[in-house]
């Protein structure tokens, strides 16, 4: 096996493989990236069993073949080399009865040698072909992922909430995430003419990779089939095992109507949260919204270290209320809201609060208040 490739082009692909690979032990085949050189093309594969990655780049193949190499070490070598053409040569060491890979720049006297493992040990992938793909706008799906994926539960005993719920409702695609104390919902009418598919729970790891690497323009192909979800765009293919279990009935959590609403400017709220959070107990995360006519006072819990509070103007005219919330549940969705104003809708101090952009858009966030202690 022998081929030459452009250093920067390879780094781009191997960096994505690194995001997929979670096992960092050099002895494990799951720490390796598979390389298959043929017909002046290089097929690259990586997996952590739950998420699969496949891509293809042009290379100059002198001798066809396949192997796997330790991904982290391969990436370290690539980033240390100068720009330009790199030569990849697989050699059999007769004395040690091992297979090594030599990596060296074509125009420099630099040489690395690392051991490789046979591609026969590399896990088989589910095929990306002959699946019921449908196309959605890359911009739309990225916006929906950004509005929901951060809200999944990290409690592995509640595995059915460890992912984002994908649901087709008429011609709408709904994405929902919850950890039991908050819920994020996004919906777009982007499935006109698309055949029905089973509602599914998708692991956030693959969604965050899509969010990071999918283009801002154009479409993404998506398929849900055989207990897996598949994504294709550009020269990339991703597959992920769906999470099993029954996703909670999220519609019961969404208030049908709420008696009160106040509006604040996003910049005011962001700055006040940043300052007040300095004195927040990070484990509990509790802050208080003191709502009164024209003023929102944000206060941290009193602790041994002290406390903080800040008043910002708000559009509200009604009775005074004090609502305790986890500051992360306000801060995290706030980062994905582009509107100048933020609306908070509520009925009582211990009932669900709806956080959304003003004017309303195709997403919102539900926050369950905390005990005030």
mmCIF file with all atom_site columns, C-alpha atoms in Angstrom, residues 10-11 13-35 44-47 53 68-79 103 114-117 122:
data_model
loop_
_atom_site.group_PDB
_atom_site.id
_atom_site.type_symbol
_atom_site.label_atom_id
_atom_site.label_alt_id
_atom_site.label_comp_id
_atom_site.label_asym_id
_atom_site.label_entity_id
_atom_site.label_seq_id
_atom_site.pdbx_PDB_ins_code
_atom_site.Cartn_x
_atom_site.Cartn_y
_atom_site.Cartn_z
_atom_site.occupancy
_atom_site.B_iso_or_equiv
_atom_site.pdbx_formal_charge
_atom_site.auth_seq_id
_atom_site.auth_comp_id
_atom_site.auth_asym_id
_atom_site.auth_atom_id
_atom_site.pdbx_PDB_model_num
ATOM 1  C CA . UNK A 1 10  ? -5.925  14.894 5.268  1.00 0.00 ? 10  UNK A CA 1
ATOM 2  C CA . UNK A 1 11  ? -5.828  16.913 8.500  1.00 0.00 ? 11  UNK A CA 1
ATOM 3  C CA . UNK A 1 13  ? -10.748 14.667 7.597  1.00 0.00 ? 13  UNK A CA 1
ATOM 4  C CA . UNK A 1 14  ? -8.725  13.091 10.406 1.00 0.00 ? 14  UNK A CA 1
ATOM 5  C CA . UNK A 1 15  ? -9.775  15.868 12.792 1.00 0.00 ? 15  UNK A CA 1
ATOM 6  C CA . UNK A 1 16  ? -13.403 14.786 12.286 1.00 0.00 ? 16  UNK A CA 1
ATOM 7  C CA . UNK A 1 17  ? -12.410 11.150 12.857 1.00 0.00 ? 17  UNK A CA 1
ATOM 8  C CA . UNK A 1 18  ? -10.876 12.245 16.171 1.00 0.00 ? 18  UNK A CA 1
ATOM 9  C CA . UNK A 1 19  ? -14.238 13.715 17.238 1.00 0.00 ? 19  UNK A CA 1
ATOM 10 C CA . UNK A 1 20  ? -15.910 10.355 16.568 1.00 0.00 ? 20  UNK A CA 1
ATOM 11 C CA . UNK A 1 21  ? -13.348 8.171  18.337 1.00 0.00 ? 21  UNK A CA 1
ATOM 12 C CA . UNK A 1 22  ? -13.896 8.007  22.093 1.00 0.00 ? 22  UNK A CA 1
ATOM 13 C CA . UNK A 1 23  ? -11.522 5.132  22.935 1.00 0.00 ? 23  UNK A CA 1
ATOM 14 C CA . UNK A 1 24  ? -8.014  6.597  23.201 1.00 0.00 ? 24  UNK A CA 1
ATOM 15 C CA . UNK A 1 25  ? -6.107  3.376  24.015 1.00 0.00 ? 25  UNK A CA 1
ATOM 16 C CA . UNK A 1 26  ? -3.477  2.691  21.372 1.00 0.00 ? 26  UNK A CA 1
ATOM 17 C CA . UNK A 1 27  ? -4.091  -1.068 21.667 1.00 0.00 ? 27  UNK A CA 1
ATOM 18 C CA . UNK A 1 28  ? -7.779  -0.813 20.712 1.00 0.00 ? 28  UNK A CA 1
ATOM 19 C CA . UNK A 1 29  ? -8.905  -1.052 17.094 1.00 0.00 ? 29  UNK A CA 1
ATOM 20 C CA . UNK A 1 30  ? -11.581 1.537  17.981 1.00 0.00 ? 30  UNK A CA 1
ATOM 21 C CA . UNK A 1 31  ? -8.759  4.052  18.516 1.00 0.00 ? 31  UNK A CA 1
ATOM 22 C CA . UNK A 1 32  ? -7.756  3.607  14.899 1.00 0.00 ? 32  UNK A CA 1
ATOM 23 C CA . UNK A 1 33  ? -8.847  5.189  11.669 1.00 0.00 ? 33  UNK A CA 1
ATOM 24 C CA . UNK A 1 34  ? -9.240  2.886  8.668  1.00 0.00 ? 34  UNK A CA 1
ATOM 25 C CA . UNK A 1 35  ? -7.612  3.888  5.378  1.00 0.00 ? 35  UNK A CA 1
ATOM 26 C CA . UNK A 1 44  ? -11.459 7.005  5.559  1.00 0.00 ? 44  UNK A CA 1
ATOM 27 C CA . UNK A 1 45  ? -13.545 5.393  8.314  1.00 0.00 ? 45  UNK A CA 1
ATOM 28 C CA . UNK A 1 46  ? -13.830 5.905  12.068 1.00 0.00 ? 46  UNK A CA 1
ATOM 29 C CA . UNK A 1 47  ? -16.267 4.608  14.680 1.00 0.00 ? 47  UNK A CA 1
ATOM 30 C CA . UNK A 1 53  ? -18.005 8.231  10.036 1.00 0.00 ? 53  UNK A CA 1
ATOM 31 C CA . UNK A 1 68  ? -5.697  1.070  10.156 1.00 0.00 ? 68  UNK A CA 1
ATOM 32 C CA . UNK A 1 69  ? -3.501  3.422  12.169 1.00 0.00 ? 69  UNK A CA 1
ATOM 33 C CA . UNK A 1 70  ? -3.762  4.944  15.644 1.00 0.00 ? 70  UNK A CA 1
ATOM 34 C CA . UNK A 1 71  ? -5.751  8.113  14.965 1.00 0.00 ? 71  UNK A CA 1
ATOM 35 C CA . UNK A 1 72  ? -4.305  10.412 17.639 1.00 0.00 ? 72  UNK A CA 1
ATOM 36 C CA . UNK A 1 73  ? -0.714  9.594  16.723 1.00 0.00 ? 73  UNK A CA 1
ATOM 37 C CA . UNK A 1 74  ? -1.448  9.926  12.996 1.00 0.00 ? 74  UNK A CA 1
ATOM 38 C CA . UNK A 1 75  ? -2.982  13.359 13.613 1.00 0.00 ? 75  UNK A CA 1
ATOM 39 C CA . UNK A 1 76  ? -0.013  14.403 15.751 1.00 0.00 ? 76  UNK A CA 1
ATOM 40 C CA . UNK A 1 77  ? 2.391   13.435 12.959 1.00 0.00 ? 77  UNK A CA 1
ATOM 41 C CA . UNK A 1 78  ? 0.363   15.263 10.301 1.00 0.00 ? 78  UNK A CA 1
ATOM 42 C CA . UNK A 1 79  ? 0.194   18.509 12.266 1.00 0.00 ? 79  UNK A CA 1
ATOM 43 C CA . UNK A 1 103 ? 4.910   8.753  6.743  1.00 0.00 ? 103 UNK A CA 1
ATOM 44 C CA . UNK A 1 114 ? 4.208   3.844  13.281 1.00 0.00 ? 114 UNK A CA 1
ATOM 45 C CA . UNK A 1 115 ? 2.718   0.395  13.658 1.00 0.00 ? 115 UNK A CA 1
ATOM 46 C CA . UNK A 1 116 ? -0.566  -0.437 11.997 1.00 0.00 ? 116 UNK A CA 1
ATOM 47 C CA . UNK A 1 117 ? -3.315  -2.982 12.611 1.00 0.00 ? 117 UNK A CA 1
ATOM 48 C CA . UNK A 1 122 ? -12.093 -3.023 12.106 1.00 0.00 ? 122 UNK A CA 1
#
